[in-house]
GROMACS .gro file of C-alpha atoms in nm:
model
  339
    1UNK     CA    1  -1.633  -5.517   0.023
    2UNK     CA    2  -1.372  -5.324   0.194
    3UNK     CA    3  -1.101  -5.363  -0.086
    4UNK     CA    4  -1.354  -5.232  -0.365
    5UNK     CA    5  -1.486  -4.942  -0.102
    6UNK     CA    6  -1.131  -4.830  -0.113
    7UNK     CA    7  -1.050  -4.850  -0.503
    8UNK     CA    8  -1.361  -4.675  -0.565
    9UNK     CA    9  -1.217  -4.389  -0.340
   10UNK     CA   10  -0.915  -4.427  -0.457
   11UNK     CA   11  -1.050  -4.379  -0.831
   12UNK     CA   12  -1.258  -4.115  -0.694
   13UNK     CA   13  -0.962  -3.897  -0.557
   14UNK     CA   14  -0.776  -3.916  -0.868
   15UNK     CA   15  -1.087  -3.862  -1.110
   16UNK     CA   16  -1.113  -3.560  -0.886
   17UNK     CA   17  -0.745  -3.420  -0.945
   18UNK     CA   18  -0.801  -3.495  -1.301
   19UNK     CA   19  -1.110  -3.298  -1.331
   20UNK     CA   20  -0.982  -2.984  -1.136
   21UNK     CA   21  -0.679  -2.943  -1.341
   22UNK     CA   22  -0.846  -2.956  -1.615
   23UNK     CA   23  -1.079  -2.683  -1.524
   24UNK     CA   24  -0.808  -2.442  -1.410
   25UNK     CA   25  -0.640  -2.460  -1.699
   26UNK     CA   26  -0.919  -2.457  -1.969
   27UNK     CA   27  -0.987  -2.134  -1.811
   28UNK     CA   28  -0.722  -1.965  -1.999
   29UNK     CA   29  -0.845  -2.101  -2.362
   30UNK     CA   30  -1.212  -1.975  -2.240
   31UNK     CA   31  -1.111  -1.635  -2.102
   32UNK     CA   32  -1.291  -1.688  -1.804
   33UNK     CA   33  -0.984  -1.587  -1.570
   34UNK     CA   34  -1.178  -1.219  -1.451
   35UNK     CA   35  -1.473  -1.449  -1.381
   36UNK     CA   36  -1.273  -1.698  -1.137
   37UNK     CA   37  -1.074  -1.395  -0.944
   38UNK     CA   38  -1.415  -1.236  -0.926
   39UNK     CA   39  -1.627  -1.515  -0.782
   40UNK     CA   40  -1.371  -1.654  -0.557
   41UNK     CA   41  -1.299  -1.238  -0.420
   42UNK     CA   42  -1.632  -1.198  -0.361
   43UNK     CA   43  -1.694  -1.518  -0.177
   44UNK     CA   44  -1.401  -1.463   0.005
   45UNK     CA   45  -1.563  -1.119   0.110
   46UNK     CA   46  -1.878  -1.242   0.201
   47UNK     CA   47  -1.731  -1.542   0.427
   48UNK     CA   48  -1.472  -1.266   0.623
   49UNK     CA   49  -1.768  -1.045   0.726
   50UNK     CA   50  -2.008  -1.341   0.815
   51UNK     CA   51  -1.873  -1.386   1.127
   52UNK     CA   52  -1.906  -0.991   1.229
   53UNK     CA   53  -2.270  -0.902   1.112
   54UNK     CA   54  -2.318  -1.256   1.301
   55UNK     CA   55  -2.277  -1.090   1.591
   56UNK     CA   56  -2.551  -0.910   1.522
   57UNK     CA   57  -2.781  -1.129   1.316
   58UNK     CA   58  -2.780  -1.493   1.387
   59UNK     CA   59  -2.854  -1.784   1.116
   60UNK     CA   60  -2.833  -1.717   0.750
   61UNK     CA   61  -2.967  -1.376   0.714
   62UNK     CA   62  -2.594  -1.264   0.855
   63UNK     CA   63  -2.447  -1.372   0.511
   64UNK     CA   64  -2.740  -1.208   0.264
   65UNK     CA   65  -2.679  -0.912   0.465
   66UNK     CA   66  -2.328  -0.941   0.382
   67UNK     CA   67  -2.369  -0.985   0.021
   68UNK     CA   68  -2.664  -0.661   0.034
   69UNK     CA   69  -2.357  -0.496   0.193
   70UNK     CA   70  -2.080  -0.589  -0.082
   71UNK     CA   71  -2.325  -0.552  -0.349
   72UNK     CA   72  -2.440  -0.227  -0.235
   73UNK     CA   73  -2.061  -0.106  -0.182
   74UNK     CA   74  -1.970  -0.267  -0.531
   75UNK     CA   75  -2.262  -0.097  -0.717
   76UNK     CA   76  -2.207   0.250  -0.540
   77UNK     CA   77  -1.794   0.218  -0.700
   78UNK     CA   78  -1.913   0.144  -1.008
   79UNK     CA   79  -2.174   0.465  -1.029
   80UNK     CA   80  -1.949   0.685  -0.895
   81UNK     CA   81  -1.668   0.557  -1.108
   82UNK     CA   82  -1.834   0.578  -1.426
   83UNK     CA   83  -1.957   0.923  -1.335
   84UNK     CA   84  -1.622   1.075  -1.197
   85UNK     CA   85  -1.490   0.955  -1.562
   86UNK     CA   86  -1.760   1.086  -1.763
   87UNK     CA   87  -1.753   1.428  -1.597
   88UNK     CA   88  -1.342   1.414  -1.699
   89UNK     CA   89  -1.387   1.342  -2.027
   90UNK     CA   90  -1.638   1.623  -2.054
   91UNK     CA   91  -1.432   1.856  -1.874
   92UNK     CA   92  -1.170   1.833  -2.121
   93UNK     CA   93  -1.411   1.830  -2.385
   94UNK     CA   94  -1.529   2.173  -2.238
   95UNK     CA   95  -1.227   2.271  -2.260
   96UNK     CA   96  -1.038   2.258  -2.583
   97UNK     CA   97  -0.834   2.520  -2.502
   98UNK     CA   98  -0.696   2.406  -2.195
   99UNK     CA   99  -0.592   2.051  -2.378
  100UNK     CA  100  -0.451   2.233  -2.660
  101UNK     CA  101  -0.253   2.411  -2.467
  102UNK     CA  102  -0.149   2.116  -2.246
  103UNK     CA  103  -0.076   1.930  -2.557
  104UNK     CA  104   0.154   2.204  -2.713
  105UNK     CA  105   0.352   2.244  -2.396
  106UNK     CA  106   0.445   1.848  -2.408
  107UNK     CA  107   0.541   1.845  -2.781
  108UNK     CA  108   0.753   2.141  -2.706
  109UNK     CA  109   0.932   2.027  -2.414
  110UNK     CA  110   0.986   1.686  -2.631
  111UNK     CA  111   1.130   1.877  -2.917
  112UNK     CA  112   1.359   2.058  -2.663
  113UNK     CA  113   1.451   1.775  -2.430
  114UNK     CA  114   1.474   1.492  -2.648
  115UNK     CA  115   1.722   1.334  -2.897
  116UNK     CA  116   1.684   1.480  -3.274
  117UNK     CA  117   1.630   1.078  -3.342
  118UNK     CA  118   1.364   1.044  -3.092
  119UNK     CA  119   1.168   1.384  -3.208
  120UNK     CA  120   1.219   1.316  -3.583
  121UNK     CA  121   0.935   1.072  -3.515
  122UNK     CA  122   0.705   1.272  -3.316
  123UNK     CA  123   0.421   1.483  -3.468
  124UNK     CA  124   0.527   1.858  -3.481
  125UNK     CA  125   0.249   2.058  -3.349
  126UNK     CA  126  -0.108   1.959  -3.187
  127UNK     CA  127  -0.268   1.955  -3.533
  128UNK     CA  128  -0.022   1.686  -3.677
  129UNK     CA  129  -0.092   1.476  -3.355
  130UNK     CA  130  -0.450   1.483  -3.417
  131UNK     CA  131  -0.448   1.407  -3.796
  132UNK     CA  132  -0.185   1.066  -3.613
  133UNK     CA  133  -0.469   1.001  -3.397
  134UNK     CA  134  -0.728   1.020  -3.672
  135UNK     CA  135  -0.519   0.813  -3.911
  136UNK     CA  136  -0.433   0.565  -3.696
  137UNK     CA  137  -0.794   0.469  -3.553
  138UNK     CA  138  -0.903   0.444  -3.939
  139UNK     CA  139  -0.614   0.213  -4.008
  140UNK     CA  140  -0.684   0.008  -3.671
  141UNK     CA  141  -1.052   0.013  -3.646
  142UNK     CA  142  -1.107  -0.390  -3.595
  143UNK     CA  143  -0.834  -0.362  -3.323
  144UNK     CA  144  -1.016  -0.098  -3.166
  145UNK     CA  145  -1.362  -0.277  -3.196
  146UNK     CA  146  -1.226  -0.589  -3.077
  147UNK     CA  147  -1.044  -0.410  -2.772
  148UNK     CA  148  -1.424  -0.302  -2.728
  149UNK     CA  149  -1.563  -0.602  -2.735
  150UNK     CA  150  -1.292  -0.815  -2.509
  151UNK     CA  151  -1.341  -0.524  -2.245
  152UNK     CA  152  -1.716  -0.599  -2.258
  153UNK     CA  153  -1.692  -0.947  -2.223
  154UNK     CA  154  -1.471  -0.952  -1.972
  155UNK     CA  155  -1.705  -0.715  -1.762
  156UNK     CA  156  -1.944  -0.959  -1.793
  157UNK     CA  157  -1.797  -1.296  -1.695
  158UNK     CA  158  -1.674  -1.056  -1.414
  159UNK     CA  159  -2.030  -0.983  -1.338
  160UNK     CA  160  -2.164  -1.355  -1.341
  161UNK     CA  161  -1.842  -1.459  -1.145
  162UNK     CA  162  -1.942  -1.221  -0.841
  163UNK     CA  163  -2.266  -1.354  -0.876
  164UNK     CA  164  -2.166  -1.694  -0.912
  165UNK     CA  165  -1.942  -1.647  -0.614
  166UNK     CA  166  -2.235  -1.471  -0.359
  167UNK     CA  167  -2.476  -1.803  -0.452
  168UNK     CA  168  -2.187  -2.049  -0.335
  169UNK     CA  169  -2.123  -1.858  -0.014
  170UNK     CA  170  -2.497  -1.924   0.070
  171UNK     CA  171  -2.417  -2.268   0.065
  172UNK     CA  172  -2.440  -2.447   0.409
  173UNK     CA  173  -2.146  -2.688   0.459
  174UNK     CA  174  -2.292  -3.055   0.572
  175UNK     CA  175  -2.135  -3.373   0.730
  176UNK     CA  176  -1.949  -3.570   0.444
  177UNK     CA  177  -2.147  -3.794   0.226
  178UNK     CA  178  -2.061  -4.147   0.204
  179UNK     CA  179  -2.253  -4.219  -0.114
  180UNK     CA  180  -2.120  -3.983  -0.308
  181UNK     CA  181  -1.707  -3.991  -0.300
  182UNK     CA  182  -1.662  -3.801  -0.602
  183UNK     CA  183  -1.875  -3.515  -0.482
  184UNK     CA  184  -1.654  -3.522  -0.179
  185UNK     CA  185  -1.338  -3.558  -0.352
  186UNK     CA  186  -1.447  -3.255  -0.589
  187UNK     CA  187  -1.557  -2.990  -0.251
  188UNK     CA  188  -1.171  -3.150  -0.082
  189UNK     CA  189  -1.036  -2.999  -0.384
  190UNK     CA  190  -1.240  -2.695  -0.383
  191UNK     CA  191  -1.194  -2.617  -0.031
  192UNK     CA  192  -0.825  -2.629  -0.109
  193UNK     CA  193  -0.769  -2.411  -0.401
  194UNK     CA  194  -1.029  -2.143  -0.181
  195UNK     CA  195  -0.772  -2.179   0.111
  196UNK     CA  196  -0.486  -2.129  -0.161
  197UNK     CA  197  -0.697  -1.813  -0.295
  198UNK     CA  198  -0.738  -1.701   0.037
  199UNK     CA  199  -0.419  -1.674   0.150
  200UNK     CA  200  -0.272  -1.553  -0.212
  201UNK     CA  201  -0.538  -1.228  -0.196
  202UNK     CA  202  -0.440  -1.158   0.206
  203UNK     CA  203   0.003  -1.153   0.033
  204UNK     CA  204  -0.179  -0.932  -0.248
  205UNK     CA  205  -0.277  -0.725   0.002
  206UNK     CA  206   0.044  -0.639   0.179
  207UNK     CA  207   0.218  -0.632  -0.161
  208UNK     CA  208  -0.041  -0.344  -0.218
  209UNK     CA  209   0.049  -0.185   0.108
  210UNK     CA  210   0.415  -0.206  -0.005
  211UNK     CA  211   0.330  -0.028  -0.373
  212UNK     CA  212   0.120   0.270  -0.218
  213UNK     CA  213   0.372   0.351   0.057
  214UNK     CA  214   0.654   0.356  -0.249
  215UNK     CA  215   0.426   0.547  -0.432
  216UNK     CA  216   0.385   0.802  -0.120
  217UNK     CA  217   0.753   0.800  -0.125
  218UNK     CA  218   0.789   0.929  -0.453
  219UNK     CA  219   0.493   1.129  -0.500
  220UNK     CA  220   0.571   1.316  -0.158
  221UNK     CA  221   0.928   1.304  -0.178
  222UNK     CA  222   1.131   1.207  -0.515
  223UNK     CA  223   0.925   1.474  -0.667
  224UNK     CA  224   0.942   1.757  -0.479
  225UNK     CA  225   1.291   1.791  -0.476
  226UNK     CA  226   1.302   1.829  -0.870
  227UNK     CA  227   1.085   2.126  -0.757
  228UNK     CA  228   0.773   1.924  -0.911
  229UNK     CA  229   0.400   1.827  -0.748
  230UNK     CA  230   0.202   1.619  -0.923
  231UNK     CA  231  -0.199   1.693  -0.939
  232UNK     CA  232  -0.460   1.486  -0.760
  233UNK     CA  233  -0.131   1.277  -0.512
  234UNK     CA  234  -0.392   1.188  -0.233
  235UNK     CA  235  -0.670   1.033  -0.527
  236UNK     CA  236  -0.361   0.860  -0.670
  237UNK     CA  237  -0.251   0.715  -0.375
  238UNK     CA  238  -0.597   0.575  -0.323
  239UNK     CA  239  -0.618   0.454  -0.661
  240UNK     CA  240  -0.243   0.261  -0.658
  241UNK     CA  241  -0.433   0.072  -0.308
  242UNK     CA  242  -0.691   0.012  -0.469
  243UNK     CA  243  -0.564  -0.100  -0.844
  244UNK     CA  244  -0.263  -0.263  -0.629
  245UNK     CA  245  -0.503  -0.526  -0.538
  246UNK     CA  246  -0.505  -0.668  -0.889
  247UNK     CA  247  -0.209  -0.873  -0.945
  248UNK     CA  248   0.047  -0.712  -1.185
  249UNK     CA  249  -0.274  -0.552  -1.356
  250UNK     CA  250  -0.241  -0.367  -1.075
  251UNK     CA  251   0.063  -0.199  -1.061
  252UNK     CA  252   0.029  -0.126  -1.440
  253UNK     CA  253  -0.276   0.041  -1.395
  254UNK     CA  254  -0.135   0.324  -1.105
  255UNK     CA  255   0.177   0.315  -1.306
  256UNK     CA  256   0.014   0.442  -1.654
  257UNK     CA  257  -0.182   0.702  -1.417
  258UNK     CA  258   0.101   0.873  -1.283
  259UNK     CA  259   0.265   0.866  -1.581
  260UNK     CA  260  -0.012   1.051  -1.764
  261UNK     CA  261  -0.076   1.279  -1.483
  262UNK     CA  262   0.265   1.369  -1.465
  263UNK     CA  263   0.257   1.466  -1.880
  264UNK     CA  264  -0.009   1.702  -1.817
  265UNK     CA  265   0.263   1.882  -1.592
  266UNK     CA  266   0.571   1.861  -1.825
  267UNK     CA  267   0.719   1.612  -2.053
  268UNK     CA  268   1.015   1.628  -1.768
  269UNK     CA  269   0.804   1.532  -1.484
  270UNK     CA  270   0.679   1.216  -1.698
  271UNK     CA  271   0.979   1.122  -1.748
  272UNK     CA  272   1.105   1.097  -1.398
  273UNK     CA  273   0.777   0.908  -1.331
  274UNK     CA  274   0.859   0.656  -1.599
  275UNK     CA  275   1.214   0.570  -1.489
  276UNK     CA  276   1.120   0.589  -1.074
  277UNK     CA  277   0.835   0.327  -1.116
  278UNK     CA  278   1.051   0.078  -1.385
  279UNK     CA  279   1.300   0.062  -1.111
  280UNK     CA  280   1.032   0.039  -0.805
  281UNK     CA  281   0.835  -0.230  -1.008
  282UNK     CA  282   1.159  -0.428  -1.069
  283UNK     CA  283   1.223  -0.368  -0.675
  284UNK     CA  284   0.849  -0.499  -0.594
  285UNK     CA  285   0.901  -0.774  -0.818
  286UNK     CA  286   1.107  -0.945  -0.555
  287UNK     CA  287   0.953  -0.813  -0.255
  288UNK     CA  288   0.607  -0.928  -0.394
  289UNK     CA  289   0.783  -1.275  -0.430
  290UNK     CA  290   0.920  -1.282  -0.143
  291UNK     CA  291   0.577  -1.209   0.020
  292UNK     CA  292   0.351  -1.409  -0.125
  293UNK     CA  293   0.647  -1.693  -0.060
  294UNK     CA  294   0.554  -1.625   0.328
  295UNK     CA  295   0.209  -1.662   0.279
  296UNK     CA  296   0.200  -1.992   0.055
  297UNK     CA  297   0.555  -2.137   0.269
  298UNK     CA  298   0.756  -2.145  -0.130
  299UNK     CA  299   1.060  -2.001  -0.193
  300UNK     CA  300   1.081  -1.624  -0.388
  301UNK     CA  301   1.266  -1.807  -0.677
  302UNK     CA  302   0.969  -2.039  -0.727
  303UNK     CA  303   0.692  -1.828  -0.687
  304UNK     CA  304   0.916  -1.601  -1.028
  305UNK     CA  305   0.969  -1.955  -1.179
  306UNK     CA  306   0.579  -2.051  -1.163
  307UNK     CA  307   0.518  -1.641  -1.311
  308UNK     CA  308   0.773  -1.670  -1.566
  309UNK     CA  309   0.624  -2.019  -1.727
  310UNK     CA  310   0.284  -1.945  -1.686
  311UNK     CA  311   0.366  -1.581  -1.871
  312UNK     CA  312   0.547  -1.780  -2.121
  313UNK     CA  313   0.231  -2.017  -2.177
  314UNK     CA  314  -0.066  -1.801  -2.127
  315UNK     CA  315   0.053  -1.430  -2.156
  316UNK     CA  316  -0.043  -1.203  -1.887
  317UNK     CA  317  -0.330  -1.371  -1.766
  318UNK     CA  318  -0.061  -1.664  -1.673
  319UNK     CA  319   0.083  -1.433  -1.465
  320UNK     CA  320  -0.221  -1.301  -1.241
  321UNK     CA  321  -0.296  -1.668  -1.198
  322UNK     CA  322   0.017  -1.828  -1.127
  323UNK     CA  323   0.054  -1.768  -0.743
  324UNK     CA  324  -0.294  -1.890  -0.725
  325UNK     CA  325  -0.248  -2.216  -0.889
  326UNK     CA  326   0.106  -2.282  -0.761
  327UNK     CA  327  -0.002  -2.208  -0.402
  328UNK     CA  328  -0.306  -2.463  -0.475
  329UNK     CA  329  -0.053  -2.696  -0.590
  330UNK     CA  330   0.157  -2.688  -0.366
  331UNK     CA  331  -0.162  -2.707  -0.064
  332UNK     CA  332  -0.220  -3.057  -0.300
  333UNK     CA  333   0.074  -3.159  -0.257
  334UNK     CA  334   0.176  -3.120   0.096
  335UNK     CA  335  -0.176  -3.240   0.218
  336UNK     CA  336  -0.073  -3.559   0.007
  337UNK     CA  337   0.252  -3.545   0.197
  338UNK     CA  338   0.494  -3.582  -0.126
  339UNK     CA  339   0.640  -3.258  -0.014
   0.00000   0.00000   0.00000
């Protein structure tokens, strides 16, 4: 009775590692990467404020009140995202003048500062950029509607993930359950790729720490001693913290802001953007390695080994995900004691 309890565990366990894997890496094929880094974010929110509104409120209501909280916090981002956009869009919309002239200045100092190679391809005043514009969103119309329609989507699975991920934190954790070893096998799992989650998104964090005080360093002082200041600093500051909490995404995201913002000064000042952050991000490409080796005990040339295949197989989504499913394997393997 003994001998079959145990190869009926045994089966168990490695149905289990079968099952997970294939999960985790169907999610690629599915798209439904946002929706996993959502739901496993927020439940990872909800279960590090528990403890303090439990101080408070004791029992369960301590954890709706923390998802009220995040939802409330989440919602109010959103709103006043959407609205602080808007309102720019309608400024400069408002405005024609002002991005005329903007515009004008840029294709000037490009005609001025540039190779005759490079500006040969460039439009030659604001009207030939437009009629660019024009003609190139009537040649690319199905790229732009399905840009549209991925961006939707993926707002959505992120949506249901959160969701997803607020109705598992309500779950209460029980004693194990005897009669059902695959269920167990599957929440061992589980509990192991959250812990490898968890301590991938606390790295994430100090690699965004690491990006915004860069940032500060060039905003506040590369900058100012080519006798340039660059709009908004302070709101992009909070933005690279903020956007540097995305994996890779991230970093892109700030990047591409500062860049812009720094056209709207002077085709120079863009410039000196570009070529400061290529050389920071290939600087925070190791020191983001070589923190998020500290958090999940691998070395920095594995954790750009696991990035560089998973890029290779799955694009950029492979690379968000890869310290999360190389610190889960890794937390597999080292609980198995092969490593």
């Amino acid at each position: 009775m003994e001998i079959r309890h145990a190869i009926k565990t045994q089966w168990c366990q490695t149905a289990s590692y079968g099952l997970i894997f294939i999960a985790l890496f169907a999610i690629f094929p599915l798209r439904l990467l946002p929706c996993f880094l959502a739901g496993f974010i927020v439940y990872e929110i909800i279960l590090a404020m528990t403890p303090y509104i439990e101080r408070l409120v004791k029992g369960p209501i301590a954890r709706w009140i923390s998802i009220l909280f995040l939802s409330m916090v989440i919602i109010l981002g959103l709103v006043t995202g959407i609205t602080k956009l808007i309102s720019f869009l309608l400024h400069d919309f408002q405005n024609p003048a002002m991005f005329h002239a903007t515009a004008t200045k840029i294709l000037e100092d490009a005609q001025h500062t540039l190779s005759p190679v490079v500006t040969r391809y460039l439009p030659a005043d604001i009207d030939e950029l437009q009629h660019k514009v024009i003609t190139w969103l009537r040649e690319h119309l199905v790229v732009v509607q399905t840009f549209g329609r991925s961006a939707a989507h993926t707002f959505a699975t992120m949506l249901i993930g959160m969701l997803l991920g607020a109705i598992i934190s309500l779950r209460n954790s029980k004693g194990r359950s005897e009669d059902a070893p695959l269920k167990e096998a599957m929440l061992d799992r589980l509990r192991t790729l959250a812990d490898s989650f968890h301590n991938v998104v606390f790295a994430q964090i100090k690699v965004s720490l690491v990006n915004t005080v860069l940032t500060c360093g060039f905003l506040f002082g590369i900058l100012p001693l080519f006798g340039l200041h660059l709009p908004f600093a302070k709101t992009v500051v909070v933005l690279t913290f903020i956007a540097g909490l995305l994996p890779i995404i991230g970093n892109l995201i700030s990047n591409t802001v500062i860049v812009l913002i720094g056209l709207s000064i002077s085709l120079e000042a863009a410039l000196i953007a570009l070529v400061y952050l290529i050389l920071i991000h290939k600087l925070e490409y190791f020191i983001n390695a070589r923190i998020f080796g500290t958090r999940i005990s691998a070395k920095t040339w594995e954790i750009l080994l696991a990035m560089l295949v998973f890029e290779s197989a799955f694009g950029l989504a492979g690379v968000v995900a890869a310290p999360v499913y190389y610190a889960y394997l890794k937390s597999e393997l080292r609980a198995a004691r092969l490593i």
